[in-house]
Amino acid sequence: MKLNIVCIPGDGIGPEIVAQARAVLDRTAELYGHEMTYKEVLLGGASIDVHGVPLTEEAIADAKAADAVLMGSIGGDTTKSPWYKLPPDKRPEAGLLRIRKALGLFANLRPAVLYEELADACPLRQEIRQGGFDMLIMRELTGGLYFGERKTYTENGMRHAVDTLTYSEEEIRRIAVKGFEIARKRKKKVTSVDKANVLDSSRLWRAIVEEVAVEYPDVALSHMLVDNCAMQLVKDPAQFDVILTENMFGDILSDEASMVTGSIGMLASASLNDTKFGLYEPSHGSAPDIAGADAANPIATILSASMMLRYSFDLDREADAVDRAVKAVLQEGWRTADIMSPGCRQVGCREMGRLIVEHLEGGEQR
Ligand code: NAD
């Protein structure tokens, strides 16, 4: 398969972690007979330094022409970097919001996986975390409360504020389809999360999700109220496979789910549009405090690259090989500083990438 990937190293640790993810992709391509070509594109602070703006029209055109985008992270130290003296629409983060919008990315996927080897980082009690967990939060990204009409006004001397939560049938349908499609690649279980006992938008959400479910008889669907879901995530996280939810609920639940894994350097993410195209990036930021020190954990970016293989290219076998290589390296006790624990062996970003590449060769099961 020929794959054209736009690579956005970004700022801070971005270039270091993306270099390792590319090395893993290159080795995977070599092992499985694919051809990857990369085009490097500037975004965020790196683009401000060269072009004076956080995102250029050429960068958007390059990303649109690619099969998928692999990104590091963008932004600098918000208290010290000169980028944050610029007006808000010229700062690094403005570029990220703009590219997401330009690419029509409406589905955000955030896996939360607890690896047995990193169980000590999990803040949950041993009897809850034993056996690990592996869930994926599928969050609607472009509708709902964050994009509805809003206003602040004064009436009879009293200040009021209004935000509107709107969803169309079509917005719900397209994210539900993505949720069921992705569940088919996993444990075939969707938990749709809403607040249907109170909100009209949630009642429509539930009705449309049920309509879509008819097309996926092999996937088990259940519904859960968002307040219960927040409790279940810390009480019994292993019950979940795909959690499908709207924008604000997903914003909150995905942070909760990622924190129960306890390891920010391990958390991958993807944002998809209505084709197979996606933007893949770690959930963490650009970690300016450790940039250039070869101390960053590249695993979140490597796992994001694995998601790209699985969800944009349907290369599940190749993605499985990458996931296995990461697991094997952790099983052997190799750790970057952020996930270090007694008895393990500490390595830097480059060495962690090299080890994963090496285990791709060894762990191969064709
Ligand atoms: P951060 O995620 O960059 O860092 C938080 C802490 O986690 C830091 O101590 C950092 O060293 C550590 N950390 C993060 N990723 C790590 C990794 N891979 N390996 C080891 N340690 C890691 O969050 P922040 O400090 O709040 O933000 C820094 C910059 O990143 C800001 O400019 C922010 O706007 C930006 N940011 C960008 C994105 C993105 O590109 N999508 C997301 C979040 C934050």
GROMACS .gro file of C-alpha atoms and ligand atoms in nm:
model
  410
    1MET     CA    1   0.000   0.000   0.000
    2LYS     CA    2   0.123   0.353  -0.082
    3LEU     CA    3   0.060   0.596   0.202
    4ASN     CA    4   0.106   0.973   0.189
    5ILE     CA    5   0.143   1.113   0.536
    6VAL     CA    6   0.173   1.473   0.640
    7CYS     CA    7   0.395   1.501   0.944
    8ILE     CA    8   0.364   1.793   1.184
    9PRO     CA    9   0.648   1.778   1.435
   10GLY     CA   10   0.529   2.096   1.608
   11ASP     CA   11   0.698   2.250   1.910
   12GLY     CA   12   0.873   2.146   2.232
   13ILE     CA   13   0.914   1.768   2.247
   14GLY     CA   14   0.706   1.736   1.925
   15PRO     CA   15   1.001   1.683   1.684
   16GLU     CA   16   1.161   1.425   1.918
   17ILE     CA   17   0.850   1.209   1.960
   18VAL     CA   18   0.743   1.233   1.596
   19ALA     CA   19   1.090   1.118   1.485
   20GLN     CA   20   1.043   0.799   1.691
   21ALA     CA   21   0.691   0.739   1.560
   22ARG     CA   22   0.822   0.777   1.205
   23ALA     CA   23   1.097   0.524   1.272
   24VAL     CA   24   0.832   0.277   1.394
   25LEU     CA   25   0.614   0.342   1.087
   26ASP     CA   26   0.911   0.302   0.853
   27ARG     CA   27   1.008  -0.033   1.003
   28THR     CA   28   0.645  -0.151   0.994
   29ALA     CA   29   0.621  -0.050   0.628
   30GLU     CA   30   0.942  -0.239   0.555
   31LEU     CA   31   0.819  -0.553   0.732
   32TYR     CA   32   0.478  -0.556   0.568
   33GLY     CA   33   0.564  -0.425   0.222
   34HIS     CA   34   0.414  -0.073   0.227
   35GLU     CA   35   0.552   0.254   0.100
   36MET     CA   36   0.526   0.559   0.324
   37THR     CA   37   0.606   0.906   0.201
   38TYR     CA   38   0.611   1.202   0.437
   39LYS     CA   39   0.571   1.572   0.387
   40GLU     CA   40   0.673   1.790   0.680
   41VAL     CA   41   0.440   2.078   0.759
   42LEU     CA   42   0.483   2.358   1.014
   43LEU     CA   43   0.213   2.434   1.270
   44GLY     CA   44   0.201   2.634   1.594
   45GLY     CA   45   0.510   2.813   1.723
   46ALA     CA   46   0.732   2.658   1.455
   47SER     CA   47   0.510   2.815   1.188
   48ILE     CA   48   0.497   3.152   1.370
   49ASP     CA   49   0.878   3.163   1.373
   50VAL     CA   50   0.902   3.101   0.998
   51HIS     CA   51   0.579   3.246   0.850
   52GLY     CA   52   0.455   3.483   1.120
   53VAL     CA   53   0.127   3.289   1.154
   54PRO     CA   54   0.048   2.960   1.334
   55LEU     CA   55  -0.096   2.795   1.021
   56THR     CA   56  -0.064   2.880   0.651
   57GLU     CA   57  -0.306   2.806   0.367
   58GLU     CA   58  -0.034   2.589   0.208
   59ALA     CA   59  -0.015   2.380   0.526
   60ILE     CA   60  -0.393   2.323   0.514
   61ALA     CA   61  -0.374   2.228   0.144
   62ASP     CA   62  -0.089   1.984   0.213
   63ALA     CA   63  -0.284   1.822   0.498
   64LYS     CA   64  -0.597   1.792   0.282
   65ALA     CA   65  -0.399   1.626   0.004
   66ALA     CA   66  -0.253   1.361   0.239
   67ASP     CA   67  -0.403   1.025   0.340
   68ALA     CA   68  -0.355   1.112   0.708
   69VAL     CA   69  -0.172   1.353   0.938
   70LEU     CA   70   0.066   1.252   1.216
   71MET     CA   71   0.129   1.529   1.466
   72GLY     CA   72   0.354   1.580   1.769
   73SER     CA   73   0.230   1.864   1.984
   74ILE     CA   74   0.233   2.239   1.961
   75GLY     CA   75   0.276   2.534   2.195
   76GLY     CA   76   0.542   2.666   2.430
   77ASP     CA   77   0.578   2.778   2.788
   78THR     CA   78   0.272   3.001   2.817
   79THR     CA   79   0.436   3.222   3.082
   80LYS     CA   80   0.770   3.277   2.902
   81SER     CA   81   0.742   3.219   2.527
   82PRO     CA   82   0.708   3.531   2.306
   83TRP     CA   83   0.435   3.341   2.111
   84TYR     CA   84   0.198   3.418   2.401
   85LYS     CA   85   0.249   3.794   2.370
   86LEU     CA   86   0.069   3.774   2.033
   87PRO     CA   87  -0.308   3.829   2.002
   88PRO     CA   88  -0.503   3.505   2.076
   89ASP     CA   89  -0.580   3.435   1.708
   90LYS     CA   90  -0.206   3.445   1.623
   91ARG     CA   91  -0.092   3.208   1.900
   92PRO     CA   92   0.014   2.843   1.845
   93GLU     CA   93  -0.316   2.691   1.965
   94ALA     CA   94  -0.515   2.898   1.712
   95GLY     CA   95  -0.339   2.704   1.436
   96LEU     CA   96  -0.447   2.374   1.586
   97LEU     CA   97  -0.812   2.478   1.617
   98ARG     CA   98  -0.805   2.604   1.259
   99ILE     CA   99  -0.658   2.291   1.107
  100ARG     CA  100  -0.911   2.070   1.292
  101LYS     CA  101  -1.191   2.284   1.153
  102ALA     CA  102  -1.047   2.299   0.800
  103LEU     CA  103  -1.019   1.920   0.792
  104GLY     CA  104  -1.376   1.868   0.917
  105LEU     CA  105  -1.265   1.650   1.208
  106PHE     CA  106  -1.584   1.575   1.403
  107ALA     CA  107  -1.496   1.250   1.582
  108ASN     CA  108  -1.236   1.243   1.856
  109LEU     CA  109  -1.105   0.907   1.975
  110ARG     CA  110  -0.913   0.871   2.296
  111PRO     CA  111  -0.817   0.523   2.411
  112ALA     CA  112  -0.754   0.472   2.783
  113VAL     CA  113  -0.557   0.155   2.835
  114LEU     CA  114  -0.414   0.031   3.162
  115TYR     CA  115  -0.110  -0.184   3.090
  116GLU     CA  116  -0.048  -0.447   3.358
  117GLU     CA  117   0.316  -0.335   3.365
  118LEU     CA  118   0.214   0.022   3.459
  119ALA     CA  119  -0.060  -0.071   3.704
  120ASP     CA  120   0.119   0.108   3.990
  121ALA     CA  121   0.055   0.444   3.816
  122CYS     CA  122  -0.321   0.381   3.831
  123PRO     CA  123  -0.481   0.567   4.122
  124LEU     CA  124  -0.758   0.305   4.156
  125ARG     CA  125  -0.754   0.034   4.423
  126GLN     CA  126  -0.581  -0.292   4.333
  127GLU     CA  127  -0.901  -0.499   4.326
  128ILE     CA  128  -1.054  -0.255   4.075
  129ARG     CA  129  -0.756  -0.226   3.843
  130GLN     CA  130  -0.651  -0.591   3.845
  131GLY     CA  131  -0.677  -0.741   3.498
  132GLY     CA  132  -0.630  -0.394   3.345
  133PHE     CA  133  -0.876  -0.218   3.113
  134ASP     CA  134  -0.887  -0.105   2.752
  135MET     CA  135  -1.155   0.142   2.650
  136LEU     CA  136  -1.195   0.410   2.388
  137ILE     CA  137  -1.387   0.733   2.432
  138MET     CA  138  -1.549   0.850   2.110
  139ARG     CA  139  -1.639   1.217   2.151
  140GLU     CA  140  -1.837   1.434   1.911
  141LEU     CA  141  -1.610   1.731   1.847
  142THR     CA  142  -1.786   2.000   1.645
  143GLY     CA  143  -2.141   2.030   1.783
  144GLY     CA  144  -2.328   2.063   2.110
  145LEU     CA  145  -2.282   2.316   2.386
  146TYR     CA  146  -1.940   2.443   2.276
  147PHE     CA  147  -2.071   2.550   1.935
  148GLY     CA  148  -2.426   2.660   2.016
  149GLU     CA  149  -2.546   3.019   2.046
  150ARG     CA  150  -2.439   3.196   2.362
  151LYS     CA  151  -2.492   3.533   2.522
  152THR     CA  152  -2.451   3.723   2.845
  153TYR     CA  153  -2.704   3.994   2.927
  154THR     CA  154  -2.843   4.199   3.213
  155GLU     CA  155  -3.212   4.202   3.303
  156ASN     CA  156  -3.354   4.406   3.590
  157GLY     CA  157  -3.000   4.471   3.713
  158MET     CA  158  -2.921   4.095   3.729
  159ARG     CA  159  -2.657   3.937   3.499
  160HIS     CA  160  -2.762   3.625   3.307
  161ALA     CA  161  -2.571   3.393   3.072
  162VAL     CA  162  -2.710   3.144   2.819
  163ASP     CA  163  -2.538   2.861   2.630
  164THR     CA  164  -2.732   2.643   2.386
  165LEU     CA  165  -2.691   2.271   2.335
  166THR     CA  166  -2.804   2.182   1.984
  167TYR     CA  167  -2.760   1.863   1.783
  168SER     CA  168  -2.904   1.777   1.445
  169GLU     CA  169  -3.002   1.425   1.354
  170GLU     CA  170  -2.722   1.418   1.096
  171GLU     CA  171  -2.452   1.523   1.344
  172ILE     CA  172  -2.556   1.241   1.577
  173ARG     CA  173  -2.588   0.982   1.301
  174ARG     CA  174  -2.239   1.035   1.158
  175ILE     CA  175  -2.063   1.004   1.496
  176ALA     CA  176  -2.276   0.701   1.588
  177VAL     CA  177  -2.175   0.531   1.260
  178LYS     CA  178  -1.807   0.596   1.344
  179GLY     CA  179  -1.862   0.455   1.694
  180PHE     CA  180  -2.015   0.131   1.568
  181GLU     CA  181  -1.754   0.092   1.292
  182ILE     CA  182  -1.474   0.129   1.543
  183ALA     CA  183  -1.640  -0.107   1.792
  184ARG     CA  184  -1.631  -0.369   1.514
  185LYS     CA  185  -1.252  -0.345   1.521
  186ARG     CA  186  -1.251  -0.392   1.900
  187LYS     CA  187  -1.471  -0.588   2.145
  188LYS     CA  188  -1.796  -0.502   1.962
  189LYS     CA  189  -1.954  -0.317   2.251
  190VAL     CA  190  -2.086   0.042   2.249
  191THR     CA  191  -2.197   0.228   2.561
  192SER     CA  192  -2.381   0.541   2.448
  193VAL     CA  193  -2.366   0.807   2.719
  194ASP     CA  194  -2.626   1.081   2.752
  195LYS     CA  195  -2.855   1.260   2.996
  196ALA     CA  196  -3.181   1.141   2.839
  197ASN     CA  197  -3.372   1.166   3.169
  198VAL     CA  198  -3.342   1.547   3.145
  199LEU     CA  199  -3.223   1.678   2.807
  200ASP     CA  200  -3.411   1.680   2.477
  201SER     CA  201  -3.081   1.674   2.287
  202SER     CA  202  -2.995   1.351   2.473
  203ARG     CA  203  -3.333   1.196   2.390
  204LEU     CA  204  -3.269   1.265   2.022
  205TRP     CA  205  -2.914   1.130   2.066
  206ARG     CA  206  -3.049   0.805   2.212
  207ALA     CA  207  -3.314   0.764   1.941
  208ILE     CA  208  -3.066   0.813   1.655
  209VAL     CA  209  -2.804   0.586   1.813
  210GLU     CA  210  -3.070   0.314   1.834
  211GLU     CA  211  -3.159   0.364   1.468
  212VAL     CA  212  -2.793   0.330   1.367
  213ALA     CA  213  -2.752   0.022   1.590
  214VAL     CA  214  -2.999  -0.168   1.370
  215GLU     CA  215  -2.733  -0.168   1.096
  216TYR     CA  216  -2.480  -0.325   1.336
  217PRO     CA  217  -2.649  -0.632   1.485
  218ASP     CA  218  -2.308  -0.779   1.572
  219VAL     CA  219  -2.232  -0.487   1.809
  220ALA     CA  220  -2.391  -0.481   2.157
  221LEU     CA  221  -2.539  -0.142   2.245
  222SER     CA  222  -2.624  -0.015   2.592
  223HIS     CA  223  -2.714   0.332   2.721
  224MET     CA  224  -2.579   0.496   3.034
  225LEU     CA  225  -2.653   0.830   3.197
  226VAL     CA  226  -2.348   1.054   3.212
  227ASP     CA  227  -2.347   1.088   3.592
  228ASN     CA  228  -2.353   0.710   3.629
  229CYS     CA  229  -2.077   0.679   3.367
  230ALA     CA  230  -1.853   0.915   3.565
  231MET     CA  231  -1.896   0.680   3.864
  232GLN     CA  232  -1.856   0.357   3.667
  233LEU     CA  233  -1.525   0.478   3.519
  234VAL     CA  234  -1.368   0.464   3.865
  235LYS     CA  235  -1.577   0.174   3.999
  236ASP     CA  236  -1.549  -0.077   3.716
  237PRO     CA  237  -1.355   0.061   3.413
  238ALA     CA  238  -1.309  -0.288   3.264
  239GLN     CA  239  -1.680  -0.300   3.169
  240PHE     CA  240  -1.626  -0.048   2.885
  241ASP     CA  241  -1.518  -0.096   2.525
  242VAL     CA  242  -1.634   0.206   2.316
  243ILE     CA  243  -1.798   0.496   2.502
  244LEU     CA  244  -1.990   0.705   2.249
  245THR     CA  245  -2.088   1.052   2.363
  246GLU     CA  246  -2.149   1.415   2.277
  247ASN     CA  247  -1.899   1.698   2.297
  248MET     CA  248  -1.909   1.826   2.655
  249PHE     CA  249  -1.972   1.488   2.821
  250GLY     CA  250  -1.684   1.348   2.613
  251ASP     CA  251  -1.454   1.633   2.711
  252ILE     CA  252  -1.501   1.556   3.079
  253LEU     CA  253  -1.519   1.175   3.061
  254SER     CA  254  -1.211   1.143   2.838
  255ASP     CA  255  -1.000   1.336   3.089
  256GLU     CA  256  -1.136   1.121   3.370
  257ALA     CA  257  -1.066   0.800   3.176
  258SER     CA  258  -0.714   0.908   3.087
  259MET     CA  259  -0.630   0.999   3.446
  260VAL     CA  260  -0.728   0.655   3.573
  261THR     CA  261  -0.447   0.515   3.355
  262GLY     CA  262  -0.211   0.750   3.542
  263SER     CA  263   0.041   0.794   3.256
  264ILE     CA  264   0.016   1.105   3.037
  265GLY     CA  265   0.302   0.993   2.813
  266MET     CA  266   0.107   0.682   2.706
  267LEU     CA  267  -0.216   0.841   2.582
  268ALA     CA  268  -0.281   0.840   2.208
  269SER     CA  269  -0.560   1.018   2.022
  270ALA     CA  270  -0.718   1.051   1.680
  271SER     CA  271  -0.963   1.293   1.518
  272LEU     CA  272  -1.152   1.171   1.214
  273ASN     CA  273  -1.372   1.321   0.943
  274ASP     CA  274  -1.642   1.144   0.742
  275THR     CA  275  -1.388   0.973   0.515
  276LYS     CA  276  -1.101   0.753   0.630
  277PHE     CA  277  -0.887   1.063   0.683
  278GLY     CA  278  -0.767   1.143   1.033
  279LEU     CA  279  -0.528   1.352   1.238
  280TYR     CA  280  -0.332   1.146   1.491
  281GLU     CA  281  -0.156   1.300   1.789
  282PRO     CA  282  -0.070   1.226   2.151
  283SER     CA  283  -0.315   1.360   2.412
  284HIS     CA  284  -0.039   1.545   2.596
  285GLY     CA  285   0.110   1.885   2.514
  286SER     CA  286   0.455   1.995   2.400
  287ALA     CA  287   0.617   1.959   2.745
  288PRO     CA  288   0.851   2.260   2.705
  289ASP     CA  289   1.005   2.176   3.045
  290ILE     CA  290   1.179   1.868   2.900
  291ALA     CA  291   1.212   1.970   2.532
  292GLY     CA  292   1.548   1.885   2.375
  293ALA     CA  293   1.655   1.673   2.674
  294ASP     CA  294   1.581   1.333   2.513
  295ALA     CA  295   1.356   1.267   2.813
  296ALA     CA  296   1.011   1.257   2.651
  297ASN     CA  297   0.807   0.940   2.633
  298PRO     CA  298   0.739   0.873   2.262
  299ILE     CA  299   0.485   0.594   2.328
  300ALA     CA  300   0.169   0.811   2.304
  301THR     CA  301   0.280   0.926   1.958
  302ILE     CA  302   0.381   0.575   1.852
  303LEU     CA  303   0.039   0.445   1.964
  304SER     CA  304  -0.122   0.734   1.771
  305ALA     CA  305   0.067   0.615   1.462
  306SER     CA  306  -0.071   0.267   1.531
  307MET     CA  307  -0.424   0.414   1.539
  308MET     CA  308  -0.351   0.574   1.202
  309LEU     CA  309  -0.263   0.233   1.057
  310ARG     CA  310  -0.581   0.083   1.200
  311TYR     CA  311  -0.842   0.353   1.142
  312SER     CA  312  -0.725   0.542   0.832
  313PHE     CA  313  -0.561   0.255   0.643
  314ASP     CA  314  -0.742  -0.054   0.780
  315LEU     CA  315  -0.399  -0.210   0.844
  316ASP     CA  316  -0.509  -0.390   1.162
  317ARG     CA  317  -0.234  -0.655   1.144
  318GLU     CA  318   0.034  -0.385   1.124
  319ALA     CA  319  -0.128  -0.185   1.406
  320ASP     CA  320  -0.141  -0.499   1.621
  321ALA     CA  321   0.233  -0.549   1.558
  322VAL     CA  322   0.310  -0.196   1.682
  323ASP     CA  323   0.089  -0.240   1.991
  324ARG     CA  324   0.258  -0.574   2.066
  325ALA     CA  325   0.605  -0.420   2.031
  326VAL     CA  326   0.515  -0.145   2.282
  327LYS     CA  327   0.382  -0.403   2.526
  328ALA     CA  328   0.690  -0.624   2.486
  329VAL     CA  329   0.925  -0.334   2.562
  330LEU     CA  330   0.726  -0.247   2.875
  331GLN     CA  331   0.721  -0.614   2.979
  332GLU     CA  332   1.102  -0.621   2.962
  333GLY     CA  333   1.110  -0.333   3.210
  334TRP     CA  334   1.221  -0.044   2.987
  335ARG     CA  335   1.078   0.291   3.098
  336THR     CA  336   1.114   0.661   3.018
  337ALA     CA  337   1.143   0.890   3.322
  338ASP     CA  338   0.770   0.971   3.340
  339ILE     CA  339   0.670   0.605   3.387
  340MET     CA  340   0.979   0.490   3.576
  341SER     CA  341   0.931   0.263   3.878
  342PRO     CA  342   1.172   0.074   4.107
  343GLY     CA  343   1.340  -0.226   3.945
  344CYS     CA  344   1.288  -0.098   3.590
  345ARG     CA  345   1.551   0.035   3.346
  346GLN     CA  346   1.532   0.403   3.249
  347VAL     CA  347   1.593   0.511   2.889
  348GLY     CA  348   1.554   0.832   2.689
  349CYS     CA  349   1.317   0.911   2.404
  350ARG     CA  350   1.548   0.790   2.126
  351GLU     CA  351   1.633   0.464   2.298
  352MET     CA  352   1.267   0.392   2.375
  353GLY     CA  353   1.188   0.441   2.004
  354ARG     CA  354   1.480   0.220   1.901
  355LEU     CA  355   1.369  -0.058   2.138
  356ILE     CA  356   1.015  -0.052   1.998
  357VAL     CA  357   1.151  -0.069   1.642
  358GLU     CA  358   1.372  -0.361   1.747
  359HIS     CA  359   1.078  -0.547   1.903
  360LEU     CA  360   0.874  -0.498   1.587
  361GLU     CA  361   1.121  -0.728   1.417
  362GLY     CA  362   1.123  -0.981   1.701
  363GLY     CA  363   0.749  -0.978   1.775
  364GLU     CA  364   0.648  -1.031   1.414
  365GLN     CA  365   0.371  -1.290   1.360
  366ARG     CA  366   0.286  -1.288   0.992
  367NAD     P1  367   0.196   1.912   2.881
  367NAD     O1  368   0.111   1.794   2.849
  367NAD     O2  369   0.284   1.960   2.773
  367NAD     O3  370   0.288   1.879   3.008
  367NAD     C1  371   0.236   1.847   3.137
  367NAD     C2  372   0.343   1.768   3.215
  367NAD     O4  373   0.352   1.636   3.159
  367NAD     C3  374   0.482   1.828   3.204
  367NAD     O5  375   0.550   1.807   3.327
  367NAD     C4  376   0.550   1.747   3.095
  367NAD     O6  377   0.691   1.739   3.108
  367NAD     C5  378   0.484   1.611   3.112
  367NAD     N1  379   0.474   1.540   2.983
  367NAD     C6  380   0.384   1.565   2.882
  367NAD     N2  381   0.406   1.482   2.781
  367NAD     C7  382   0.509   1.402   2.816
  367NAD     C8  383   0.579   1.297   2.750
  367NAD     N3  384   0.546   1.254   2.627
  367NAD     N4  385   0.682   1.238   2.816
  367NAD     C9  386   0.716   1.278   2.940
  367NAD     N5  387   0.653   1.376   3.007
  367NAD    C10  388   0.552   1.438   2.945
  367NAD     O7  389   0.098   2.027   2.932
  367NAD     P2  390   0.128   2.182   2.964
  367NAD     O8  391   0.260   2.194   3.032
  367NAD     O9  392   0.007   2.229   3.031
  367NAD    O10  393   0.136   2.253   2.823
  367NAD    C11  394   0.257   2.283   2.753
  367NAD    C12  395   0.224   2.338   2.616
  367NAD    O11  396   0.156   2.236   2.538
  367NAD    C13  397   0.128   2.459   2.620
  367NAD    O12  398   0.172   2.553   2.525
  367NAD    C14  399  -0.006   2.399   2.580
  367NAD    O13  400  -0.090   2.494   2.520
  367NAD    C15  401   0.037   2.293   2.481
  367NAD     N6  402  -0.059   2.186   2.460
  367NAD    C16  403  -0.071   2.140   2.332
  367NAD    C17  404  -0.156   2.035   2.303
  367NAD    C18  405  -0.163   1.986   2.162
  367NAD    O14  406  -0.071   2.008   2.084
  367NAD     N7  407  -0.269   1.918   2.123
  367NAD    C19  408  -0.231   1.974   2.405
  367NAD    C20  409  -0.215   2.021   2.537
  367NAD    C21  410  -0.127   2.127   2.563
   0.00000   0.00000   0.00000
